[in-house]
Amino acid sequence: MKTKIDLFDIEMAEFTPVIETIKDYYGFDMSGYGSASLRRRFIRLMEQFNYDSVFELNHAIINQEISYQKIVNYMTVNVTEMFRFPPFFRSLKDEVIPYLKTFPVFKIWHAGCSTGEEMYSLAILLHEAGILHRAKIYGSDINSEVLEIAKQGIYKMNNLKEFTKNYQESGGTEPFSSYYTANYDMIKMDPMLSEQMTFCTHNLVHDGPFNEFQLILCRNVLIYFDIDQKTKIISLFDKSLCPTGYVGLGSKDRMITNGDDLEYSTVNQLTKIYRKETIGIRA
Amino acid sequence: MESEHKIWLIGGSAGSIKACISILKAITKPMDRTLIMILHRGNDYKSELAEIFSNATGHTVMDIGHQTKLEKGVYIAPQDYHLLLDETFNTCLELSEKVNYSRPSIDVTFESFSYILKDSLNVAILSGSNADGAFGVSKVLQRGGRAIVIHPEDAEFKTMPSETIKQNEGKCSVLKINELIQCIKKENT
Ligand SMILES: C[S@@+](CC[C@H](N)C(=O)[O-])C[C@H]1O[C@@H](n2cnc3c(N)ncnc32)[C@H](O)[C@@H]1O
């Protein structure tokens, strides 16, 4: 029998001082993350660093034994894949890419891009539509480690079969193998795909808008936030979107607009693609 | 904390779909409890289990959404997310690493629900060829909930029930599928 304390016996309320420490020291307010998920992430953080008590964890943060980036990197969940949820990419191809084609230069923001698979997926569709060279693609995430992977575009080969299937179901027209080179158990995405990409760390909770985009994707990120936080983030997107731009969310996300200030039409209910409508267009 | 009605979580892997169908068929409609199935399944988003269950049983089986209040009825945990329960009694879908090579993981859901629901939680383990669920059951029991494990002889794949029984020796009830159905029915009147 192990005598080690069971981290799952820690009450959520015991983590409050840690949340406060992180907020005081780094200005990062995690209280808007859902409680069940937050509890699981804290337990994971303690497991990784072998802390037996919340007191120890808090102490380590105060004494900067764990860096801010380490905390963020362990507290966030970064699971993603190529062409995740193919119907989404199919509707981008059918409904949004024709719109992007009308611009000589257009900008796309992947907010919470994680390790970048979503960015490479869309870049492939843009390439097949002949407009990749006209794109400026920004990937942002709060987690600096995942951005490094995104930049390199090097992924494990394990999931290749699924990626290929997803690509085909998304309406891809080439052999998927023409977009990467394989080496041992890794694949490296064709550098042609990332030429238009820029990456930066950005915290959706308190960093501001940084450009005007024709398309913003923020998939499987909002589900970690409570309603207040989510509303704020959606209004951040609103400020960063051009007047007729599109927003794409994750399949479990829901668009929320506060009152009359934001007007969006639903482009596709299943794939959670929305379009901003200016008052002029509505009237 | 008290919730208005008892909640049943049913966990399983290989060989559990048939068992779930017979359970649902035996329960009067409409269901006046919350029953959620946490099942491992193939990696195909098209495998619309909710629809299959609805057609086979006459219950309206729904995929659980994110931040939804649990109403009475029959739900299934969606493919590729972990299912958690928030302090507000709202569900939370989490897209994190697989646990026991599974997402949804039965351990994760049982642990999270029992943390909030304590003794108003009932869980059952059906059939499967791995040990996901054994740890979850131990947390459910520790927090005063009730756990039923299908007798390995009655399970198509025995590893999951056997391991759960082994790791929770003498603490969970080991029942035949028919007896489990009676239990859920009794609660459902
Ligand atoms: C599950 S991934 C989503 C990846 C991709 N968009 C997809 O749908 O497959 C969620 C990402 O959101 C990031 N994230 C979480 N909180 C954030 C915040 N406050 N600001 C920016 N990014 C955040 C995480 O680091 C993680 O990489």
Coordinates of C-alpha atoms and ligand atoms in Angstrom, one line a residue:
Chain A
M1 CA 0.0 0.0 0.0
K2 CA 1.3 3.5 -0.8
T3 CA 1.3 5.9 2.1
K4 CA 1.7 8.9 -0.3
I5 CA -1.1 11.4 0.1
D6 CA -3.8 11.3 -2.4
L7 CA -3.8 14.5 -4.3
F8 CA -7.4 13.9 -5.3
D9 CA -8.4 14.5 -1.6
I10 CA -7.4 18.1 -1.8
E11 CA -10.4 20.4 -1.7
M12 CA -10.8 23.0 -4.5
A13 CA -10.9 25.8 -1.9
E14 CA -7.4 24.9 -0.8
F15 CA -6.1 26.1 -4.1
T16 CA -7.5 29.6 -3.7
P17 CA -4.2 30.9 -2.2
V18 CA -2.3 29.5 -5.1
I19 CA -4.6 31.3 -7.6
E20 CA -4.1 34.5 -5.6
T21 CA -0.3 34.1 -5.6
I22 CA -0.2 33.6 -9.3
K23 CA -2.4 36.6 -9.8
D24 CA -0.4 38.8 -7.4
Y25 CA 3.0 37.8 -8.8
Y26 CA 2.3 37.5 -12.5
G27 CA -1.1 39.3 -13.0
F28 CA -2.5 36.1 -14.5
D29 CA -6.0 35.6 -13.1
M30 CA -7.1 32.0 -13.4
S31 CA -10.3 32.3 -11.4
G32 CA -12.2 32.4 -14.7
Y33 CA -11.3 28.9 -15.6
G34 CA -13.9 26.3 -14.7
S35 CA -13.4 24.8 -11.3
A36 CA -13.4 21.1 -12.2
S37 CA -10.8 21.6 -14.9
L38 CA -8.7 23.9 -12.7
R39 CA -8.7 21.3 -9.9
R40 CA -7.5 18.6 -12.3
R41 CA -4.8 20.8 -13.7
F42 CA -3.5 21.8 -10.2
I43 CA -3.4 18.1 -9.2
R44 CA -1.4 17.4 -12.4
L45 CA 1.0 20.3 -11.7
M46 CA 1.7 18.9 -8.2
E47 CA 2.2 15.4 -9.6
Q48 CA 4.7 16.6 -12.1
F49 CA 6.7 18.5 -9.5
N50 CA 6.2 16.0 -6.7
Y51 CA 4.6 18.4 -4.3
D52 CA 2.6 16.7 -1.5
S53 CA 0.7 19.8 -0.2
V54 CA -0.8 22.9 -1.6
F55 CA 1.4 24.8 0.9
E56 CA 4.5 23.4 -0.7
L57 CA 3.2 24.4 -4.1
N58 CA 2.4 27.9 -3.1
H59 CA 5.7 28.3 -1.4
A60 CA 7.5 27.1 -4.6
I61 CA 5.7 29.7 -6.7
I62 CA 6.4 32.5 -4.2
N63 CA 10.1 31.5 -4.1
Q64 CA 10.1 31.3 -7.9
E65 CA 11.3 27.7 -7.8
I66 CA 8.8 27.1 -10.6
S67 CA 8.8 29.8 -13.3
Y68 CA 5.6 31.4 -14.6
Q69 CA 6.0 29.8 -18.0
K70 CA 6.3 26.4 -16.3
I71 CA 3.1 26.9 -14.4
V72 CA 1.3 28.1 -17.5
N73 CA 2.8 25.2 -19.6
Y74 CA 1.5 22.6 -17.1
M75 CA -1.8 24.3 -16.3
T76 CA -2.9 24.5 -20.0
V77 CA -4.3 21.6 -22.0
N78 CA -2.9 21.4 -25.5
V79 CA -4.4 18.4 -27.2
T80 CA -4.9 19.0 -30.9
E81 CA -4.7 17.3 -34.2
M82 CA -4.5 17.9 -38.0
F83 CA -7.9 18.8 -39.5
R84 CA -9.6 18.1 -36.2
F85 CA -13.3 17.7 -36.9
P86 CA -13.2 17.6 -40.7
P87 CA -16.7 19.1 -41.3
F88 CA -15.3 22.3 -39.8
F89 CA -12.5 22.5 -42.5
R90 CA -15.0 21.6 -45.2
S91 CA -17.1 24.6 -44.3
L92 CA -14.0 26.8 -44.2
K93 CA -13.3 25.5 -47.7
D94 CA -16.8 26.0 -49.0
E95 CA -18.0 29.0 -47.1
V96 CA -15.0 31.1 -45.9
I97 CA -12.2 30.6 -48.5
P98 CA -14.3 32.1 -51.3
Y99 CA -14.7 35.2 -49.1
L100 CA -10.9 35.4 -48.4
K101 CA -10.3 35.1 -52.2
T102 CA -11.9 38.6 -52.6
F103 CA -9.0 40.2 -50.7
P104 CA -5.6 41.0 -52.2
V105 CA -4.1 40.3 -48.8
F106 CA -6.0 38.8 -45.8
K107 CA -5.2 38.1 -42.2
I108 CA -6.0 35.0 -40.1
W109 CA -5.6 34.7 -36.3
H110 CA -5.5 31.2 -34.7
A111 CA -6.1 32.2 -31.0
G112 CA -5.0 29.3 -28.8
C113 CA -3.2 27.6 -31.6
S114 CA -1.4 25.1 -29.4
T115 CA 1.2 23.0 -31.3
G116 CA -0.1 24.4 -34.7
E117 CA -1.7 21.5 -36.4
E118 CA -4.8 23.6 -37.0
M119 CA -2.7 26.3 -38.7
Y120 CA -1.0 23.8 -41.0
S121 CA -4.3 22.3 -41.8
L122 CA -5.8 25.6 -42.9
A123 CA -2.6 26.5 -44.8
I124 CA -3.0 23.4 -46.8
L125 CA -6.5 24.3 -47.8
L126 CA -5.4 27.9 -48.7
H127 CA -2.6 26.5 -50.8
E128 CA -5.0 24.2 -52.7
A129 CA -7.2 27.3 -53.3
G130 CA -4.2 29.1 -54.7
I131 CA -4.2 31.9 -52.1
L132 CA -1.7 30.9 -49.4
H133 CA 0.8 33.5 -50.6
R134 CA -1.8 36.3 -50.0
A135 CA -2.3 35.2 -46.4
K136 CA -0.8 36.6 -43.2
I137 CA -1.3 34.0 -40.6
Y138 CA -0.9 34.6 -36.8
G139 CA -0.8 31.9 -34.2
S140 CA -0.9 32.9 -30.5
D141 CA -1.0 30.9 -27.3
I142 CA -0.3 31.5 -23.7
N143 CA 1.9 28.5 -23.6
S144 CA 5.4 29.2 -25.0
E145 CA 6.4 25.5 -25.3
V146 CA 3.7 24.6 -27.7
L147 CA 4.5 27.6 -29.9
E148 CA 8.1 26.3 -30.4
I149 CA 6.6 23.1 -31.7
A150 CA 4.2 25.0 -33.9
K151 CA 7.1 27.0 -35.4
Q152 CA 9.0 23.9 -36.3
G153 CA 6.0 22.0 -37.7
I154 CA 7.5 18.7 -36.6
Y155 CA 5.0 16.1 -35.3
K156 CA 4.9 12.5 -34.2
M157 CA 4.1 10.0 -36.8
N158 CA 1.7 8.0 -34.6
N159 CA -1.4 9.9 -35.7
L160 CA -0.6 10.0 -39.4
K161 CA -3.3 7.6 -40.4
E162 CA -5.9 9.7 -38.7
F163 CA -4.5 12.9 -40.0
T164 CA -4.6 11.6 -43.5
K165 CA -8.2 10.4 -43.1
N166 CA -9.2 13.8 -41.6
Y167 CA -7.5 15.6 -44.5
Q168 CA -9.5 13.6 -47.1
E169 CA -12.7 14.1 -45.2
S170 CA -12.0 17.8 -45.2
G171 CA -12.1 17.9 -49.0
G172 CA -8.3 17.9 -49.6
T173 CA -7.4 17.1 -53.2
E174 CA -3.8 16.0 -53.1
P175 CA -2.1 13.0 -51.4
F176 CA -1.6 14.2 -47.8
S177 CA 2.0 12.8 -48.1
S178 CA 2.9 15.6 -50.5
Y179 CA 2.8 18.0 -47.5
Y180 CA 5.4 16.5 -45.2
T181 CA 8.7 14.6 -45.2
A182 CA 9.0 11.6 -42.9
N183 CA 12.0 10.9 -40.8
Y184 CA 12.1 8.0 -38.4
D185 CA 9.0 8.5 -36.3
M186 CA 8.4 12.1 -37.0
I187 CA 7.0 14.2 -39.9
K188 CA 8.1 17.7 -40.8
M189 CA 5.5 19.8 -42.6
D190 CA 6.6 21.4 -45.9
P191 CA 8.2 24.8 -45.0
M192 CA 6.3 26.4 -47.8
L193 CA 3.2 26.1 -45.6
S194 CA 4.7 28.1 -42.7
E195 CA 6.2 30.9 -44.8
Q196 CA 3.3 33.2 -44.0
M197 CA 3.0 32.3 -40.3
T198 CA 4.0 34.4 -37.3
F199 CA 3.8 33.2 -33.7
C200 CA 3.5 35.0 -30.4
T201 CA 2.6 34.4 -26.8
H202 CA -0.7 36.1 -26.1
N203 CA -3.0 35.8 -23.1
L204 CA -6.6 36.0 -24.1
V205 CA -7.6 37.0 -20.5
H206 CA -5.7 40.3 -20.4
D207 CA -3.9 41.0 -23.6
G208 CA -5.6 43.3 -26.1
P209 CA -6.5 43.1 -29.8
F210 CA -3.4 43.3 -32.0
N211 CA -4.6 43.5 -35.6
E212 CA -7.6 43.4 -37.9
F213 CA -8.5 40.0 -39.2
Q214 CA -10.7 38.6 -41.9
L215 CA -10.9 35.3 -40.0
I216 CA -10.4 34.4 -36.4
L217 CA -10.3 30.8 -35.2
C218 CA -10.5 30.0 -31.5
R219 CA -11.4 26.4 -31.1
N220 CA -11.5 24.4 -28.0
V221 CA -10.1 27.2 -25.9
L222 CA -13.3 29.0 -24.7
I223 CA -14.6 25.8 -23.1
Y224 CA -12.1 26.3 -20.2
F225 CA -13.5 29.7 -19.2
D226 CA -16.6 30.8 -17.3
I227 CA -19.3 32.9 -18.9
D228 CA -17.8 36.3 -17.9
Q229 CA -14.4 35.6 -19.2
K230 CA -15.8 34.1 -22.3
T231 CA -17.9 37.2 -23.0
K232 CA -14.8 39.4 -22.6
I233 CA -12.8 37.2 -25.0
I234 CA -15.6 37.3 -27.6
S235 CA -15.6 41.0 -27.4
L236 CA -11.8 41.0 -27.9
F237 CA -12.4 39.1 -31.1
D238 CA -15.1 41.5 -32.1
K239 CA -12.6 44.4 -31.8
S240 CA -10.0 42.4 -33.8
L241 CA -12.3 41.4 -36.7
C242 CA -12.9 43.4 -39.9
P243 CA -16.5 44.5 -40.4
T244 CA -17.6 41.4 -42.4
G245 CA -15.1 38.9 -40.9
Y246 CA -15.7 35.4 -39.8
V247 CA -15.2 33.6 -36.5
G248 CA -14.8 29.8 -36.1
L249 CA -15.2 28.1 -32.8
G250 CA -14.8 24.6 -31.5
S251 CA -17.6 22.1 -31.9
K252 CA -18.5 22.3 -28.1
D253 CA -18.3 26.1 -28.0
R254 CA -21.2 28.4 -28.3
M255 CA -21.2 32.0 -29.6
I256 CA -22.4 34.4 -27.0
T257 CA -23.1 38.0 -27.7
N258 CA -23.8 40.5 -24.9
G259 CA -26.9 42.5 -25.8
D260 CA -27.2 44.5 -29.0
D261 CA -23.6 45.6 -29.4
L262 CA -22.5 42.5 -31.2
E263 CA -24.3 41.2 -34.2
Y264 CA -23.3 37.9 -35.8
S265 CA -25.1 35.6 -38.2
T266 CA -24.6 31.9 -38.0
V267 CA -23.0 30.6 -41.1
N268 CA -23.0 27.0 -40.1
Q269 CA -24.6 25.8 -36.9
L270 CA -22.8 22.4 -36.8
T271 CA -19.3 23.7 -37.5
K272 CA -19.7 26.8 -35.3
I273 CA -18.8 29.4 -38.0
Y274 CA -20.2 32.9 -37.5
R275 CA -20.0 36.1 -39.5
K276 CA -19.9 39.6 -38.2
E277 CA -22.6 41.9 -39.5
T278 CA -22.3 45.6 -39.3
I279 CA -25.4 47.6 -38.6
G280 CA -25.3 48.9 -42.2
I281 CA -25.5 45.4 -43.6
R282 CA -28.3 44.3 -41.3
A283 CA -30.5 47.3 -42.2
Chain B
M1 CA -24.0 19.1 -1.2
E2 CA -27.5 17.7 -2.1
S3 CA -28.6 17.4 -5.7
E4 CA -32.3 17.1 -6.4
H5 CA -32.1 13.6 -7.7
K6 CA -29.6 10.7 -7.8
I7 CA -27.3 10.4 -10.7
W8 CA -26.1 7.2 -12.3
L9 CA -22.9 6.9 -14.2
I10 CA -22.3 3.8 -16.2
G11 CA -18.8 3.1 -17.4
G12 CA -17.6 0.5 -19.9
S13 CA -15.4 -0.3 -22.8
A14 CA -15.4 -3.3 -25.2
G15 CA -18.6 -5.3 -25.0
S16 CA -20.6 -2.7 -23.1
I17 CA -22.9 -1.4 -25.9
K18 CA -25.2 -4.4 -25.8
A19 CA -25.4 -4.3 -22.1
C20 CA -26.3 -0.6 -22.1
I21 CA -29.0 -1.3 -24.6
S22 CA -30.6 -4.0 -22.4
I23 CA -30.4 -1.7 -19.4
L24 CA -32.1 1.1 -21.2
K25 CA -34.7 -1.1 -22.7
A26 CA -35.7 -2.3 -19.3
I27 CA -36.1 1.2 -17.8
T28 CA -39.5 3.0 -18.0
K29 CA -39.7 6.0 -20.1
P30 CA -39.3 8.9 -19.5
M31 CA -36.3 8.4 -17.2
D32 CA -36.8 10.3 -14.0
R33 CA -33.1 10.2 -13.0
T34 CA -30.0 11.3 -14.8
L35 CA -28.1 8.4 -16.3
I36 CA -24.9 9.0 -18.1
M37 CA -22.9 6.4 -20.1
I38 CA -19.2 6.8 -20.3
L39 CA -18.0 4.4 -23.0
H40 CA -14.8 4.0 -24.8
R41 CA -15.3 3.8 -28.5
G42 CA -13.5 3.8 -31.8
N43 CA -11.8 7.0 -33.1
D44 CA -14.5 7.8 -35.7
Y45 CA -16.5 11.0 -35.1
K46 CA -19.2 9.6 -37.2
S47 CA -20.0 6.8 -34.8
E48 CA -23.1 8.5 -33.5
L49 CA -23.7 6.3 -30.5
A50 CA -26.4 8.6 -29.2
E51 CA -28.5 7.9 -32.3
I52 CA -27.8 4.2 -32.2
F53 CA -29.0 4.1 -28.5
S54 CA -32.0 6.2 -29.2
N55 CA -33.1 4.1 -32.1
A56 CA -32.5 0.8 -30.2
T57 CA -34.1 1.8 -26.9
G58 CA -36.8 4.4 -27.5
H59 CA -35.1 6.7 -25.0
T60 CA -33.9 10.1 -26.3
V61 CA -30.2 9.7 -25.7
M62 CA -28.3 12.9 -25.8
D63 CA -24.6 13.7 -26.2
I64 CA -23.6 15.7 -23.1
G65 CA -22.7 19.3 -24.0
H66 CA -20.3 21.7 -22.3
Q67 CA -21.6 23.7 -19.3
T68 CA -25.0 22.1 -19.3
K69 CA -27.2 21.5 -16.3
L70 CA -27.9 17.9 -15.9
E71 CA -31.6 17.2 -16.3
K72 CA -33.5 14.0 -15.9
G73 CA -32.8 11.7 -18.9
V74 CA -30.2 9.5 -20.6
Y75 CA -26.9 11.0 -21.7
I76 CA -23.7 9.8 -23.3
A77 CA -20.3 11.4 -22.8
P78 CA -19.0 12.7 -26.1
Q79 CA -16.1 11.1 -27.9
D80 CA -12.7 12.7 -27.4
Y81 CA -13.4 14.8 -24.3
H82 CA -13.1 14.1 -20.6
L83 CA -16.3 14.7 -18.8
L84 CA -16.1 16.6 -15.5
L85 CA -18.6 18.2 -13.1
D86 CA -18.2 21.8 -11.9
E87 CA -19.1 23.1 -8.5
T88 CA -22.1 24.8 -10.1
F89 CA -23.3 21.3 -11.1
N90 CA -22.7 22.2 -14.7
T91 CA -20.8 19.7 -16.9
C92 CA -17.3 20.6 -18.2
L93 CA -15.8 18.9 -21.2
E94 CA -12.0 18.9 -21.1
L95 CA -9.8 18.3 -24.0
S96 CA -6.7 17.1 -22.1
E97 CA -4.4 14.1 -22.4
K98 CA -5.9 10.6 -22.5
V99 CA -6.0 8.8 -19.2
N100 CA -5.6 5.0 -19.4
Y101 CA -5.3 5.5 -23.1
S102 CA -8.9 6.6 -23.1
R103 CA -10.8 9.8 -23.6
P104 CA -13.4 9.9 -22.1
S105 CA -11.8 8.1 -19.2
I106 CA -14.1 6.5 -16.7
D107 CA -11.6 7.2 -13.9
V108 CA -11.6 10.9 -14.6
T109 CA -15.4 11.2 -14.8
F110 CA -16.1 9.1 -11.7
E111 CA -13.5 11.0 -9.7
S112 CA -14.8 14.4 -10.7
F113 CA -18.5 13.6 -10.2
S114 CA -17.9 11.9 -6.9
Y115 CA -15.9 14.9 -5.7
I116 CA -19.0 17.1 -6.2
L117 CA -21.9 14.6 -5.6
K118 CA -20.5 12.6 -2.8
D119 CA -23.1 10.1 -1.6
S120 CA -25.8 10.9 -4.1
L121 CA -23.7 9.3 -6.8
N122 CA -24.3 5.7 -8.1
V123 CA -21.9 4.2 -10.5
A124 CA -21.7 0.9 -12.4
I125 CA -18.9 -0.8 -14.3
L126 CA -19.9 -3.1 -17.2
S127 CA -17.4 -4.8 -19.5
G128 CA -14.0 -4.0 -21.0
S129 CA -10.5 -5.1 -21.6
N130 CA -8.6 -2.5 -19.6
A131 CA -8.7 -1.3 -16.0
D132 CA -10.1 2.2 -16.5
G133 CA -12.7 2.7 -13.9
A134 CA -11.1 0.8 -11.0
F135 CA -9.5 4.0 -9.5
G136 CA -12.7 6.0 -10.1
V137 CA -14.8 3.4 -8.2
S138 CA -12.4 3.7 -5.3
K139 CA -13.0 7.4 -5.1
V140 CA -16.8 7.0 -5.4
L141 CA -16.8 4.5 -2.5
Q142 CA -14.5 6.6 -0.4
R143 CA -16.9 9.6 -0.8
G144 CA -19.9 7.6 0.2
G145 CA -21.4 6.8 -3.2
R146 CA -22.5 3.4 -4.3
A147 CA -20.6 1.3 -6.8
I148 CA -21.9 -1.8 -8.7
V149 CA -19.7 -4.0 -10.8
I150 CA -21.0 -6.5 -13.2
H151 CA -20.0 -10.0 -12.4
P152 CA -17.1 -10.9 -14.7
E153 CA -18.9 -14.0 -15.8
D154 CA -21.7 -11.8 -17.1
A155 CA -19.3 -9.4 -18.9
E156 CA -18.2 -10.0 -22.5
F157 CA -14.7 -8.7 -21.6
K158 CA -13.8 -9.4 -18.0
T159 CA -10.6 -7.3 -17.3
M160 CA -12.4 -4.1 -16.4
P161 CA -14.9 -5.6 -13.9
S162 CA -12.3 -8.1 -12.4
E163 CA -9.7 -5.3 -11.9
T164 CA -12.3 -3.0 -10.4
I165 CA -13.4 -5.8 -8.0
K166 CA -9.8 -6.6 -7.1
Q167 CA -8.8 -3.0 -6.4
N168 CA -11.9 -2.4 -4.3
E169 CA -12.1 -5.7 -2.5
G170 CA -15.3 -6.3 -0.6
K171 CA -16.4 -2.7 -1.0
C172 CA -18.4 -2.8 -4.2
S173 CA -21.5 -4.9 -5.0
V174 CA -20.9 -7.5 -7.7
L175 CA -24.2 -8.1 -9.5
K176 CA -25.5 -9.8 -12.6
I177 CA -26.8 -7.5 -15.4
N178 CA -30.4 -8.3 -14.5
E179 CA -29.8 -7.4 -10.9
L180 CA -28.2 -4.1 -11.9
I181 CA -31.3 -3.4 -14.0
Q182 CA -33.5 -4.1 -11.0
C183 CA -31.4 -1.6 -8.9
I184 CA -31.7 1.2 -11.5
K185 CA -35.4 0.5 -11.9
K186 CA -36.0 0.6 -8.2
E187 CA -34.4 4.0 -8.1
N188 CA -36.4 5.0 -11.1
T189 CA -39.9 4.7 -9.6
Ligands
LIG1 C1 -7.0 22.3 -26.7 S1 -6.0 23.6 -27.3 C2 -6.8 24.0 -28.8 C3 -5.9 23.8 -30.0 C4 -6.6 24.0 -31.4 N1 -7.2 25.3 -31.5 C5 -7.6 22.9 -31.6 O1 -8.8 23.2 -31.5 O2 -7.3 21.8 -31.8 C6 -6.3 24.9 -26.2 C7 -5.1 26.0 -26.2 O3 -5.6 27.1 -25.5 C8 -4.5 27.7 -24.9 N2 -4.9 28.7 -23.8 C9 -5.5 28.4 -22.6 N3 -5.7 29.5 -21.9 C10 -5.3 30.5 -22.7 C11 -5.3 32.0 -22.5 N4 -5.7 32.5 -21.4 N5 -4.8 32.7 -23.5 C12 -4.3 32.1 -24.7 N6 -4.3 30.8 -24.9 C13 -4.8 30.0 -23.9 C14 -3.8 26.5 -24.3 O4 -2.4 26.8 -24.0 C15 -3.9 25.5 -25.4 O5 -2.8 25.4 -26.3

